[in-house]
Amino acid sequence: MQPKLLVVADTLGALHRLAAAVRKRWGGPLVAITGSTGKTTTKQMIAALLGTRFRVLENEGNFNNQFGLPLSLLRLQPESEVGVFELGMSATGEIRQLAELARPDVGVVTNVSTVHLEFFPDVEAIARAKFELIETLRSGAWAVLNADDARVAGFGRQQGVRVLYFGTGPAAHFRAENVMPDERGASLFTLLCKAFQALTLGAAWDGRIPLELPGGPQPQELEFRLPLLGRHNVLNALAALGVCYLFGIPPCCLREAVAQLRPAAMRGELVRLANGAMVLNDCYNSSPAALEAALQTLASLPARRRLAVLGGMLELGPTSGQLHARSGEQVAQLKFDVLLTVGDPARAFAAGAKAAGMSEQALIHCDTAEEAGERLRQLLQAGDVALLKASRAVHLEKVWEALGEMVAASPAAARQ
């Protein structure tokens, strides 16, 4: 039997129209996530936690652009109860276009920071582009917003949209306190749930969800263990818990599910090596804000020595050198013992670190990721902790691969 072929004048336009038709025919509730960093991790958390009660379809990997999102929407089936999709961008108007395809009932914005500055004049322009998701929400839909990010918190002024804030400050409906790492490198935090109008998407309010209602008792406190490192991942988890609340799943029913979450490959994996060293493999991508979060995370871990293996952060435009140098200063200020830089753009890390007082003996440069991998093998000793982070095009996973049998021999229980 010959396959049926459709001949169209505009293949991308046809793909978008087909995806929009599938989304409309399916008709179920859909969550869309955007932000400068944390999109994929937050998407995976939301899908995993909603998956405790619903059949969830999410876009695979980072299929989040003008090609990946419509292809993902085409996978919606009648048995899919909830869709969870991340939206990416590299230009003004792209988020709006993707949101109009997805027609989300819940829009999540993780943060806004210095990413894609090659394509935008400043961070305010990036914020305006991310705001397109909230502008596209229908009246009565929910915006789940990071209250710790002033730009994102301001998105809540959009007329007709209901807002759930997450964060670590008093403005957040879902608020984390007492954030700290445990001895195994997970994040511990206390969740406080602030009163707000309890309207849900997935289930009618029945009074049994144990969150404070307007005029009710003091905010409830719940203790959580999240097997992902860092305050930034706690914020991602708060966003996911907030979305689940809107679908009628209270936080108290998700403590075990949160404890079972795991980082995606190369997105914050903490692995203990056979020689007693540990590696935080966060090399999938990098940006100034994401790198700062990773450095702060590593600095919070007990270690004999702390090593940063850093490749360049791409798409930063004319501010690239300045932003790399500033990140290098942070390495020095956090008292890292070794800074190993990879590739030409990363030389600015070393310049910034040296200017901030890091000794030349602590600075090592390698031209390639393969060379850096061999050097790291020689450097790592028991009690050391190393961070791997770079933009995708640097292929810093080759450093990870160079560790070879040191990783293979690592006890599976040591992986977080």
mmCIF file of C-alpha atoms in Angstrom:
data_model
loop_
_atom_site.group_PDB
_atom_site.id
_atom_site.type_symbol
_atom_site.label_atom_id
_atom_site.label_comp_id
_atom_site.label_asym_id
_atom_site.label_seq_id
_atom_site.Cartn_x
_atom_site.Cartn_y
_atom_site.Cartn_z
ATOM 1 C CA MET A 1 0.000 0.000 0.000
ATOM 2 C CA GLN A 2 1.393 3.353 -1.022
ATOM 3 C CA PRO A 3 1.673 5.972 1.758
ATOM 4 C CA LYS A 4 -0.526 9.024 1.378
ATOM 5 C CA LEU A 5 1.391 12.185 0.572
ATOM 6 C CA LEU A 6 0.239 15.751 1.066
ATOM 7 C CA VAL A 7 1.767 18.412 -1.150
ATOM 8 C CA VAL A 8 1.740 21.868 0.435
ATOM 9 C CA ALA A 9 3.267 25.216 -0.453
ATOM 10 C CA ASP A 10 4.556 25.847 3.087
ATOM 11 C CA THR A 11 5.591 22.770 5.063
ATOM 12 C CA LEU A 12 6.106 24.574 8.383
ATOM 13 C CA GLY A 13 2.797 26.400 8.075
ATOM 14 C CA ALA A 14 1.045 23.134 7.272
ATOM 15 C CA LEU A 15 2.673 21.456 10.278
ATOM 16 C CA HIS A 16 1.446 24.258 12.533
ATOM 17 C CA ARG A 17 -2.111 24.093 11.158
ATOM 18 C CA LEU A 18 -2.189 20.336 11.594
ATOM 19 C CA ALA A 19 -0.878 20.588 15.164
ATOM 20 C CA ALA A 20 -3.446 23.279 16.000
ATOM 21 C CA ALA A 21 -6.225 21.062 14.651
ATOM 22 C CA VAL A 22 -5.040 18.081 16.709
ATOM 23 C CA ARG A 23 -4.835 20.243 19.843
ATOM 24 C CA LYS A 24 -8.354 21.586 19.277
ATOM 25 C CA ARG A 25 -9.811 18.136 18.595
ATOM 26 C CA TRP A 26 -8.126 16.677 21.694
ATOM 27 C CA GLY A 27 -9.503 19.440 23.931
ATOM 28 C CA GLY A 28 -7.880 18.443 27.225
ATOM 29 C CA PRO A 29 -6.074 20.635 29.784
ATOM 30 C CA LEU A 30 -2.560 21.667 28.830
ATOM 31 C CA VAL A 31 0.333 23.148 30.820
ATOM 32 C CA ALA A 32 2.972 25.250 29.025
ATOM 33 C CA ILE A 33 6.320 26.144 30.595
ATOM 34 C CA THR A 34 8.819 28.773 29.547
ATOM 35 C CA GLY A 35 11.687 30.684 31.141
ATOM 36 C CA SER A 36 15.354 31.420 30.616
ATOM 37 C CA THR A 37 16.497 28.396 32.640
ATOM 38 C CA GLY A 38 14.862 25.376 34.232
ATOM 39 C CA LYS A 39 12.233 24.741 31.542
ATOM 40 C CA THR A 40 13.056 21.103 30.900
ATOM 41 C CA THR A 41 13.573 20.192 34.553
ATOM 42 C CA THR A 42 10.328 21.897 35.573
ATOM 43 C CA LYS A 43 8.447 20.247 32.713
ATOM 44 C CA GLN A 44 9.710 16.833 33.759
ATOM 45 C CA MET A 45 8.813 17.471 37.395
ATOM 46 C CA ILE A 46 5.292 18.581 36.473
ATOM 47 C CA ALA A 47 4.787 15.568 34.203
ATOM 48 C CA ALA A 48 6.097 13.139 36.820
ATOM 49 C CA LEU A 49 3.984 14.535 39.655
ATOM 50 C CA LEU A 50 0.804 14.887 37.588
ATOM 51 C CA GLY A 51 1.521 11.359 36.389
ATOM 52 C CA THR A 52 0.701 10.053 39.858
ATOM 53 C CA ARG A 53 -2.970 10.678 39.037
ATOM 54 C CA PHE A 54 -3.310 11.384 35.304
ATOM 55 C CA ARG A 55 -2.107 9.992 31.974
ATOM 56 C CA VAL A 56 0.309 12.733 30.908
ATOM 57 C CA LEU A 57 1.890 13.489 27.540
ATOM 58 C CA GLU A 58 4.980 15.712 27.542
ATOM 59 C CA ASN A 59 7.266 16.849 24.762
ATOM 60 C CA GLU A 60 10.384 14.718 24.655
ATOM 61 C CA GLY A 61 13.759 16.236 25.481
ATOM 62 C CA ASN A 62 13.790 19.868 24.393
ATOM 63 C CA PHE A 63 11.357 19.548 21.470
ATOM 64 C CA ASN A 64 10.251 23.060 22.316
ATOM 65 C CA ASN A 65 10.657 25.198 19.188
ATOM 66 C CA GLN A 66 8.634 25.926 16.045
ATOM 67 C CA PHE A 67 9.326 22.393 14.809
ATOM 68 C CA GLY A 68 9.483 20.387 18.032
ATOM 69 C CA LEU A 69 6.332 21.698 19.698
ATOM 70 C CA PRO A 70 3.923 21.016 16.811
ATOM 71 C CA LEU A 71 5.445 17.567 16.342
ATOM 72 C CA SER A 72 4.840 16.973 20.053
ATOM 73 C CA LEU A 73 1.239 18.165 19.838
ATOM 74 C CA LEU A 74 0.625 15.643 17.059
ATOM 75 C CA ARG A 75 1.290 12.900 19.637
ATOM 76 C CA LEU A 76 -1.799 13.841 21.686
ATOM 77 C CA GLN A 77 -4.185 10.884 21.883
ATOM 78 C CA PRO A 78 -7.727 10.511 23.247
ATOM 79 C CA GLU A 79 -6.295 8.646 26.239
ATOM 80 C CA SER A 80 -3.973 11.566 27.077
ATOM 81 C CA GLU A 81 -5.541 13.310 30.070
ATOM 82 C CA VAL A 82 -3.087 16.215 30.465
ATOM 83 C CA GLY A 83 -0.484 17.749 28.158
ATOM 84 C CA VAL A 84 2.735 19.237 29.576
ATOM 85 C CA PHE A 85 4.915 21.126 27.104
ATOM 86 C CA GLU A 86 7.885 23.471 27.342
ATOM 87 C CA LEU A 87 8.189 26.429 24.975
ATOM 88 C CA GLY A 88 11.565 27.745 23.856
ATOM 89 C CA MET A 89 12.534 30.766 21.805
ATOM 90 C CA SER A 90 15.370 32.665 20.180
ATOM 91 C CA ALA A 91 13.400 35.668 18.877
ATOM 92 C CA THR A 92 10.509 37.960 19.741
ATOM 93 C CA GLY A 93 7.144 36.520 18.751
ATOM 94 C CA GLU A 94 8.139 32.848 18.899
ATOM 95 C CA ILE A 95 6.601 32.194 22.329
ATOM 96 C CA ARG A 96 3.362 33.829 21.200
ATOM 97 C CA GLN A 97 3.254 31.645 18.096
ATOM 98 C CA LEU A 98 3.887 28.472 20.092
ATOM 99 C CA ALA A 99 1.385 29.411 22.799
ATOM 100 C CA GLU A 100 -1.292 30.031 20.182
ATOM 101 C CA LEU A 101 -0.681 26.498 18.923
ATOM 102 C CA ALA A 102 -0.706 24.912 22.386
ATOM 103 C CA ARG A 103 -3.585 26.992 23.844
ATOM 104 C CA PRO A 104 -2.505 26.308 27.437
ATOM 105 C CA ASP A 105 -4.794 26.358 30.454
ATOM 106 C CA VAL A 106 -1.809 26.883 32.759
ATOM 107 C CA GLY A 107 1.257 28.951 31.869
ATOM 108 C CA VAL A 108 4.407 28.568 33.976
ATOM 109 C CA VAL A 109 7.332 31.012 33.844
ATOM 110 C CA THR A 110 10.428 29.868 35.733
ATOM 111 C CA ASN A 111 12.633 32.987 35.487
ATOM 112 C CA VAL A 112 14.126 35.596 33.169
ATOM 113 C CA SER A 113 17.899 36.049 32.862
ATOM 114 C CA THR A 114 20.783 36.765 30.477
ATOM 115 C CA VAL A 115 20.205 34.019 27.903
ATOM 116 C CA HIS A 116 20.102 34.579 24.107
ATOM 117 C CA LEU A 117 21.493 38.112 24.415
ATOM 118 C CA GLU A 118 22.918 37.587 20.938
ATOM 119 C CA PHE A 119 19.329 37.928 19.683
ATOM 120 C CA PHE A 120 17.938 40.504 22.155
ATOM 121 C CA PRO A 121 19.167 43.995 23.095
ATOM 122 C CA ASP A 122 18.778 43.460 26.849
ATOM 123 C CA VAL A 123 17.143 41.382 29.577
ATOM 124 C CA GLU A 124 14.002 43.530 29.473
ATOM 125 C CA ALA A 125 13.463 42.470 25.866
ATOM 126 C CA ILE A 126 13.846 38.832 26.913
ATOM 127 C CA ALA A 127 11.250 39.394 29.642
ATOM 128 C CA ARG A 128 8.813 40.878 27.135
ATOM 129 C CA ALA A 129 9.262 37.821 24.928
ATOM 130 C CA LYS A 130 8.596 35.432 27.835
ATOM 131 C CA PHE A 131 5.524 37.478 28.784
ATOM 132 C CA GLU A 132 3.975 36.467 25.463
ATOM 133 C CA LEU A 133 2.964 33.171 27.101
ATOM 134 C CA ILE A 134 0.939 34.974 29.771
ATOM 135 C CA GLU A 135 -0.562 37.411 27.253
ATOM 136 C CA THR A 136 -1.806 34.459 25.215
ATOM 137 C CA LEU A 137 -3.624 32.752 28.102
ATOM 138 C CA ARG A 138 -7.395 32.759 27.836
ATOM 139 C CA SER A 139 -9.451 34.609 30.435
ATOM 140 C CA GLY A 140 -9.695 32.520 33.601
ATOM 141 C CA ALA A 141 -6.570 30.490 32.869
ATOM 142 C CA TRP A 142 -3.809 30.179 35.463
ATOM 143 C CA ALA A 143 -0.352 31.736 35.469
ATOM 144 C CA VAL A 144 2.164 30.027 37.783
ATOM 145 C CA LEU A 145 4.904 32.589 38.363
ATOM 146 C CA ASN A 146 8.221 32.886 40.200
ATOM 147 C CA ALA A 147 7.674 35.496 42.911
ATOM 148 C CA ASP A 148 11.437 35.672 43.553
ATOM 149 C CA ASP A 149 12.021 37.084 40.056
ATOM 150 C CA ALA A 150 10.745 40.674 39.958
ATOM 151 C CA ARG A 151 10.253 40.636 36.187
ATOM 152 C CA VAL A 152 8.297 37.385 36.253
ATOM 153 C CA ALA A 153 6.267 38.415 39.300
ATOM 154 C CA GLY A 154 5.159 41.470 37.331
ATOM 155 C CA PHE A 155 3.562 39.211 34.725
ATOM 156 C CA GLY A 156 0.770 38.604 37.249
ATOM 157 C CA ARG A 157 -0.749 41.975 36.371
ATOM 158 C CA GLN A 158 -2.159 40.525 33.152
ATOM 159 C CA GLN A 159 -5.907 41.183 33.127
ATOM 160 C CA GLY A 160 -8.219 38.180 33.445
ATOM 161 C CA VAL A 161 -5.535 35.668 34.423
ATOM 162 C CA ARG A 162 -5.545 33.925 37.803
ATOM 163 C CA VAL A 163 -2.130 33.743 39.450
ATOM 164 C CA LEU A 164 -0.349 31.285 41.717
ATOM 165 C CA TYR A 165 3.048 32.523 42.918
ATOM 166 C CA PHE A 166 5.890 30.265 44.039
ATOM 167 C CA GLY A 167 9.151 31.285 45.672
ATOM 168 C CA THR A 168 10.985 31.792 48.938
ATOM 169 C CA GLY A 169 9.513 35.132 50.016
ATOM 170 C CA PRO A 170 6.267 36.190 51.710
ATOM 171 C CA ALA A 171 4.507 36.989 48.403
ATOM 172 C CA ALA A 172 4.544 33.325 47.333
ATOM 173 C CA HIS A 173 1.484 31.097 47.669
ATOM 174 C CA PHE A 174 3.785 28.065 47.555
ATOM 175 C CA ARG A 175 6.809 29.056 49.617
ATOM 176 C CA ALA A 176 9.995 27.174 50.513
ATOM 177 C CA GLU A 177 11.864 27.820 53.741
ATOM 178 C CA ASN A 178 14.827 26.160 55.455
ATOM 179 C CA VAL A 179 16.373 25.114 52.129
ATOM 180 C CA MET A 180 19.547 23.087 52.717
ATOM 181 C CA PRO A 181 21.407 20.083 51.280
ATOM 182 C CA ASP A 182 21.404 16.801 53.172
ATOM 183 C CA GLU A 183 24.384 14.488 53.596
ATOM 184 C CA ARG A 184 23.585 12.699 50.315
ATOM 185 C CA GLY A 185 23.364 15.873 48.269
ATOM 186 C CA ALA A 186 19.576 16.178 48.030
ATOM 187 C CA SER A 187 17.709 19.390 48.865
ATOM 188 C CA LEU A 188 15.607 19.581 52.014
ATOM 189 C CA PHE A 189 12.961 22.271 52.351
ATOM 190 C CA THR A 190 9.829 23.203 54.252
ATOM 191 C CA LEU A 191 6.767 24.030 52.136
ATOM 192 C CA LEU A 192 4.390 26.680 53.430
ATOM 193 C CA CYS A 193 1.054 27.062 51.645
ATOM 194 C CA LYS A 194 -0.453 30.530 51.791
ATOM 195 C CA ALA A 195 -4.183 31.141 51.504
ATOM 196 C CA PHE A 196 -5.585 31.997 48.090
ATOM 197 C CA GLN A 197 -8.778 31.265 46.216
ATOM 198 C CA ALA A 198 -8.836 27.505 45.798
ATOM 199 C CA LEU A 199 -10.118 26.890 42.289
ATOM 200 C CA THR A 200 -8.857 23.815 40.494
ATOM 201 C CA LEU A 201 -8.755 22.709 36.885
ATOM 202 C CA GLY A 202 -8.790 18.961 37.297
ATOM 203 C CA ALA A 203 -11.268 18.504 40.127
ATOM 204 C CA ALA A 204 -13.965 20.480 41.908
ATOM 205 C CA TRP A 205 -12.956 21.793 45.320
ATOM 206 C CA ASP A 206 -14.296 19.347 47.911
ATOM 207 C CA GLY A 207 -12.824 20.823 51.083
ATOM 208 C CA ARG A 208 -10.614 17.804 51.706
ATOM 209 C CA ILE A 209 -7.403 19.095 50.137
ATOM 210 C CA PRO A 210 -5.403 20.074 53.224
ATOM 211 C CA LEU A 211 -4.342 23.564 52.243
ATOM 212 C CA GLU A 212 -5.350 26.711 54.053
ATOM 213 C CA LEU A 213 -8.527 28.293 52.752
ATOM 214 C CA PRO A 214 -9.241 32.022 52.957
ATOM 215 C CA GLY A 215 -9.932 32.844 56.600
ATOM 216 C CA GLY A 216 -8.650 29.449 57.699
ATOM 217 C CA PRO A 217 -5.817 28.456 60.030
ATOM 218 C CA GLN A 218 -2.152 29.370 59.742
ATOM 219 C CA PRO A 219 -0.320 28.106 56.630
ATOM 220 C CA GLN A 220 0.369 24.399 56.679
ATOM 221 C CA GLU A 221 4.005 23.258 56.769
ATOM 222 C CA LEU A 222 5.268 20.149 55.009
ATOM 223 C CA GLU A 223 8.806 18.783 54.922
ATOM 224 C CA PHE A 224 10.163 17.662 51.525
ATOM 225 C CA ARG A 225 13.283 15.888 50.326
ATOM 226 C CA LEU A 226 14.115 16.644 46.687
ATOM 227 C CA PRO A 227 16.885 14.503 45.124
ATOM 228 C CA LEU A 228 18.070 17.424 43.000
ATOM 229 C CA LEU A 229 20.629 19.891 44.227
ATOM 230 C CA GLY A 230 20.254 23.621 44.620
ATOM 231 C CA ARG A 231 17.810 26.365 45.452
ATOM 232 C CA HIS A 232 16.995 26.720 41.743
ATOM 233 C CA ASN A 233 15.684 23.159 41.671
ATOM 234 C CA VAL A 234 13.632 23.783 44.807
ATOM 235 C CA LEU A 235 11.969 26.640 42.905
ATOM 236 C CA ASN A 236 11.314 24.283 39.990
ATOM 237 C CA ALA A 237 9.722 21.811 42.407
ATOM 238 C CA LEU A 238 7.540 24.545 43.915
ATOM 239 C CA ALA A 239 6.252 25.387 40.436
ATOM 240 C CA ALA A 240 5.427 21.725 39.860
ATOM 241 C CA LEU A 241 3.658 21.405 43.218
ATOM 242 C CA GLY A 242 1.656 24.534 42.435
ATOM 243 C CA VAL A 243 0.541 23.176 39.071
ATOM 244 C CA CYS A 244 -0.476 19.884 40.684
ATOM 245 C CA TYR A 245 -2.558 21.782 43.237
ATOM 246 C CA LEU A 246 -4.512 23.359 40.381
ATOM 247 C CA PHE A 247 -5.289 19.853 39.148
ATOM 248 C CA GLY A 248 -6.582 18.804 42.563
ATOM 249 C CA ILE A 249 -3.471 17.037 43.877
ATOM 250 C CA PRO A 250 -2.439 18.451 47.270
ATOM 251 C CA PRO A 251 1.229 18.687 48.252
ATOM 252 C CA CYS A 252 0.776 16.242 51.130
ATOM 253 C CA CYS A 253 -0.007 13.521 48.561
ATOM 254 C CA LEU A 254 3.201 14.203 46.626
ATOM 255 C CA ARG A 255 5.956 13.965 49.237
ATOM 256 C CA GLU A 256 6.945 10.452 48.179
ATOM 257 C CA ALA A 257 6.699 11.326 44.476
ATOM 258 C CA VAL A 258 8.955 14.360 44.999
ATOM 259 C CA ALA A 259 11.443 12.142 46.830
ATOM 260 C CA GLN A 260 11.541 9.883 43.748
ATOM 261 C CA LEU A 261 12.312 12.651 41.227
ATOM 262 C CA ARG A 262 15.657 12.400 39.448
ATOM 263 C CA PRO A 263 17.633 14.858 37.323
ATOM 264 C CA ALA A 264 17.712 14.282 33.591
ATOM 265 C CA ALA A 265 20.990 13.235 32.003
ATOM 266 C CA MET A 266 23.641 15.977 32.193
ATOM 267 C CA ARG A 267 21.240 18.273 34.071
ATOM 268 C CA GLY A 268 22.543 18.213 37.627
ATOM 269 C CA GLU A 269 23.439 14.554 38.130
ATOM 270 C CA LEU A 270 25.564 14.090 41.251
ATOM 271 C CA VAL A 271 27.666 10.927 41.016
ATOM 272 C CA ARG A 272 30.216 9.514 43.427
ATOM 273 C CA LEU A 273 33.179 8.012 41.591
ATOM 274 C CA ALA A 274 35.016 4.837 42.480
ATOM 275 C CA ASN A 275 37.926 6.808 43.954
ATOM 276 C CA GLY A 276 35.678 8.711 46.395
ATOM 277 C CA ALA A 277 35.425 11.947 44.421
ATOM 278 C CA MET A 278 32.060 13.329 43.288
ATOM 279 C CA VAL A 279 31.057 14.994 40.022
ATOM 280 C CA LEU A 280 28.083 17.296 39.503
ATOM 281 C CA ASN A 281 27.389 16.684 35.824
ATOM 282 C CA ASP A 282 25.422 19.737 34.690
ATOM 283 C CA CYS A 283 26.987 20.012 31.253
ATOM 284 C CA TYR A 284 23.871 19.971 29.059
ATOM 285 C CA ASN A 285 23.818 23.760 28.766
ATOM 286 C CA SER A 286 24.954 26.930 30.487
ATOM 287 C CA SER A 287 24.172 30.610 30.965
ATOM 288 C CA PRO A 288 25.315 33.193 33.515
ATOM 289 C CA ALA A 289 22.355 32.640 35.844
ATOM 290 C CA ALA A 290 22.434 28.855 35.523
ATOM 291 C CA LEU A 291 26.180 28.785 36.118
ATOM 292 C CA GLU A 292 25.881 30.977 39.201
ATOM 293 C CA ALA A 293 23.244 28.609 40.599
ATOM 294 C CA ALA A 294 25.463 25.591 39.913
ATOM 295 C CA LEU A 295 28.499 27.237 41.517
ATOM 296 C CA GLN A 296 26.474 28.150 44.602
ATOM 297 C CA THR A 297 25.177 24.595 44.767
ATOM 298 C CA LEU A 298 28.642 23.064 44.617
ATOM 299 C CA ALA A 299 29.941 25.541 47.188
ATOM 300 C CA SER A 300 27.271 24.307 49.623
ATOM 301 C CA LEU A 301 28.578 20.721 49.514
ATOM 302 C CA PRO A 302 31.257 19.505 51.930
ATOM 303 C CA ALA A 303 34.460 18.784 50.015
ATOM 304 C CA ARG A 304 38.214 18.455 50.378
ATOM 305 C CA ARG A 305 38.641 20.487 47.181
ATOM 306 C CA ARG A 306 36.168 22.068 44.781
ATOM 307 C CA LEU A 307 36.913 22.064 41.061
ATOM 308 C CA ALA A 308 34.998 23.898 38.323
ATOM 309 C CA VAL A 309 35.333 22.575 34.765
ATOM 310 C CA LEU A 310 33.753 25.267 32.614
ATOM 311 C CA GLY A 311 33.238 25.691 28.892
ATOM 312 C CA GLY A 312 31.947 28.786 27.157
ATOM 313 C CA MET A 313 28.436 30.194 27.454
ATOM 314 C CA LEU A 314 27.197 30.876 23.928
ATOM 315 C CA GLU A 315 24.666 33.314 22.404
ATOM 316 C CA LEU A 316 25.610 36.166 24.770
ATOM 317 C CA GLY A 317 26.400 38.689 22.049
ATOM 318 C CA PRO A 318 28.721 41.656 22.675
ATOM 319 C CA THR A 319 28.489 41.209 26.459
ATOM 320 C CA SER A 320 29.967 37.704 26.292
ATOM 321 C CA GLY A 321 33.457 38.526 27.554
ATOM 322 C CA GLN A 322 32.146 40.642 30.413
ATOM 323 C CA LEU A 323 29.652 37.979 31.517
ATOM 324 C CA HIS A 324 32.272 35.214 31.390
ATOM 325 C CA ALA A 325 34.657 37.331 33.461
ATOM 326 C CA ARG A 326 31.927 38.021 36.019
ATOM 327 C CA SER A 327 31.287 34.282 36.363
ATOM 328 C CA GLY A 328 35.018 33.763 36.826
ATOM 329 C CA GLU A 329 34.937 36.284 39.667
ATOM 330 C CA GLN A 330 32.205 34.200 41.304
ATOM 331 C CA VAL A 331 34.429 31.105 41.106
ATOM 332 C CA ALA A 332 37.152 32.978 42.987
ATOM 333 C CA GLN A 333 34.764 34.509 45.515
ATOM 334 C CA LEU A 334 33.330 31.074 46.332
ATOM 335 C CA LYS A 335 36.873 29.845 47.082
ATOM 336 C CA PHE A 336 37.064 27.116 44.439
ATOM 337 C CA ASP A 337 40.417 25.352 44.485
ATOM 338 C CA VAL A 338 40.763 24.674 40.748
ATOM 339 C CA LEU A 339 39.268 26.321 37.657
ATOM 340 C CA LEU A 340 39.703 24.264 34.489
ATOM 341 C CA THR A 341 38.511 26.149 31.403
ATOM 342 C CA VAL A 342 37.717 24.597 28.027
ATOM 343 C CA GLY A 343 37.880 26.419 24.673
ATOM 344 C CA ASP A 344 38.649 30.016 23.730
ATOM 345 C CA PRO A 345 35.493 31.763 25.059
ATOM 346 C CA ALA A 346 36.172 30.194 28.461
ATOM 347 C CA ARG A 347 39.502 31.998 28.799
ATOM 348 C CA ALA A 348 37.524 34.978 30.098
ATOM 349 C CA PHE A 349 36.465 32.873 33.098
ATOM 350 C CA ALA A 350 40.119 32.581 34.088
ATOM 351 C CA ALA A 351 40.724 36.292 33.544
ATOM 352 C CA GLY A 352 37.854 37.165 35.865
ATOM 353 C CA ALA A 353 38.929 34.635 38.483
ATOM 354 C CA LYS A 354 42.509 35.892 38.434
ATOM 355 C CA ALA A 355 41.359 39.499 38.779
ATOM 356 C CA ALA A 356 39.311 38.440 41.818
ATOM 357 C CA GLY A 357 42.345 36.904 43.511
ATOM 358 C CA MET A 358 42.489 33.280 42.343
ATOM 359 C CA SER A 359 46.098 32.123 42.001
ATOM 360 C CA GLU A 360 47.554 31.273 38.599
ATOM 361 C CA GLN A 361 48.459 27.814 39.910
ATOM 362 C CA ALA A 362 44.731 27.106 40.349
ATOM 363 C CA LEU A 363 43.951 28.033 36.726
ATOM 364 C CA ILE A 364 44.206 25.388 34.008
ATOM 365 C CA HIS A 365 43.207 25.819 30.367
ATOM 366 C CA CYS A 366 42.468 23.094 27.820
ATOM 367 C CA ASP A 367 41.675 23.635 24.160
ATOM 368 C CA THR A 368 39.307 20.664 23.866
ATOM 369 C CA ALA A 369 36.859 18.750 26.024
ATOM 370 C CA GLU A 370 38.826 15.546 25.449
ATOM 371 C CA GLU A 371 41.974 17.177 26.806
ATOM 372 C CA ALA A 372 40.029 18.525 29.780
ATOM 373 C CA GLY A 373 38.691 15.049 30.508
ATOM 374 C CA GLU A 374 42.163 13.556 30.717
ATOM 375 C CA ARG A 375 43.336 16.413 32.920
ATOM 376 C CA LEU A 376 40.382 15.991 35.261
ATOM 377 C CA ARG A 377 41.103 12.259 35.577
ATOM 378 C CA GLN A 378 44.561 13.146 36.834
ATOM 379 C CA LEU A 379 43.308 15.808 39.239
ATOM 380 C CA LEU A 380 40.364 14.148 40.989
ATOM 381 C CA GLN A 381 41.076 12.637 44.394
ATOM 382 C CA ALA A 382 38.967 11.231 47.214
ATOM 383 C CA GLY A 383 36.861 13.950 48.815
ATOM 384 C CA ASP A 384 36.980 16.271 45.788
ATOM 385 C CA VAL A 385 33.824 17.628 44.157
ATOM 386 C CA ALA A 386 33.880 18.813 40.528
ATOM 387 C CA LEU A 387 31.312 20.737 38.485
ATOM 388 C CA LEU A 388 30.965 20.229 34.717
ATOM 389 C CA LYS A 389 29.093 23.037 32.945
ATOM 390 C CA ALA A 390 29.116 24.567 29.456
ATOM 391 C CA SER A 391 26.846 25.424 26.565
ATOM 392 C CA ARG A 392 25.659 22.477 24.485
ATOM 393 C CA ALA A 393 27.977 23.181 21.540
ATOM 394 C CA VAL A 394 31.069 22.752 23.734
ATOM 395 C CA HIS A 395 30.232 19.028 24.148
ATOM 396 C CA LEU A 396 31.514 18.912 27.700
ATOM 397 C CA GLU A 397 29.977 15.454 27.997
ATOM 398 C CA LYS A 398 33.279 14.281 26.515
ATOM 399 C CA VAL A 399 34.875 15.216 29.837
ATOM 400 C CA TRP A 400 32.336 12.946 31.521
ATOM 401 C CA GLU A 401 33.050 10.176 29.048
ATOM 402 C CA ALA A 402 36.788 10.513 29.688
ATOM 403 C CA LEU A 403 36.205 9.531 33.311
ATOM 404 C CA GLY A 404 35.308 6.133 31.874
ATOM 405 C CA GLU A 405 35.683 3.303 34.350
ATOM 406 C CA MET A 406 35.717 5.765 37.271
ATOM 407 C CA VAL A 407 32.028 6.395 36.541
ATOM 408 C CA ALA A 408 31.227 2.819 35.560
ATOM 409 C CA ALA A 409 32.605 1.582 38.874
ATOM 410 C CA SER A 410 30.607 4.115 40.856
ATOM 411 C CA PRO A 411 27.990 2.490 43.116
ATOM 412 C CA ALA A 412 24.526 3.024 41.658
ATOM 413 C CA ALA A 413 23.296 4.064 45.092
ATOM 414 C CA ALA A 414 25.575 7.080 44.982
ATOM 415 C CA ARG A 415 23.704 8.560 42.033
ATOM 416 C CA GLN A 416 21.191 11.222 42.942
#
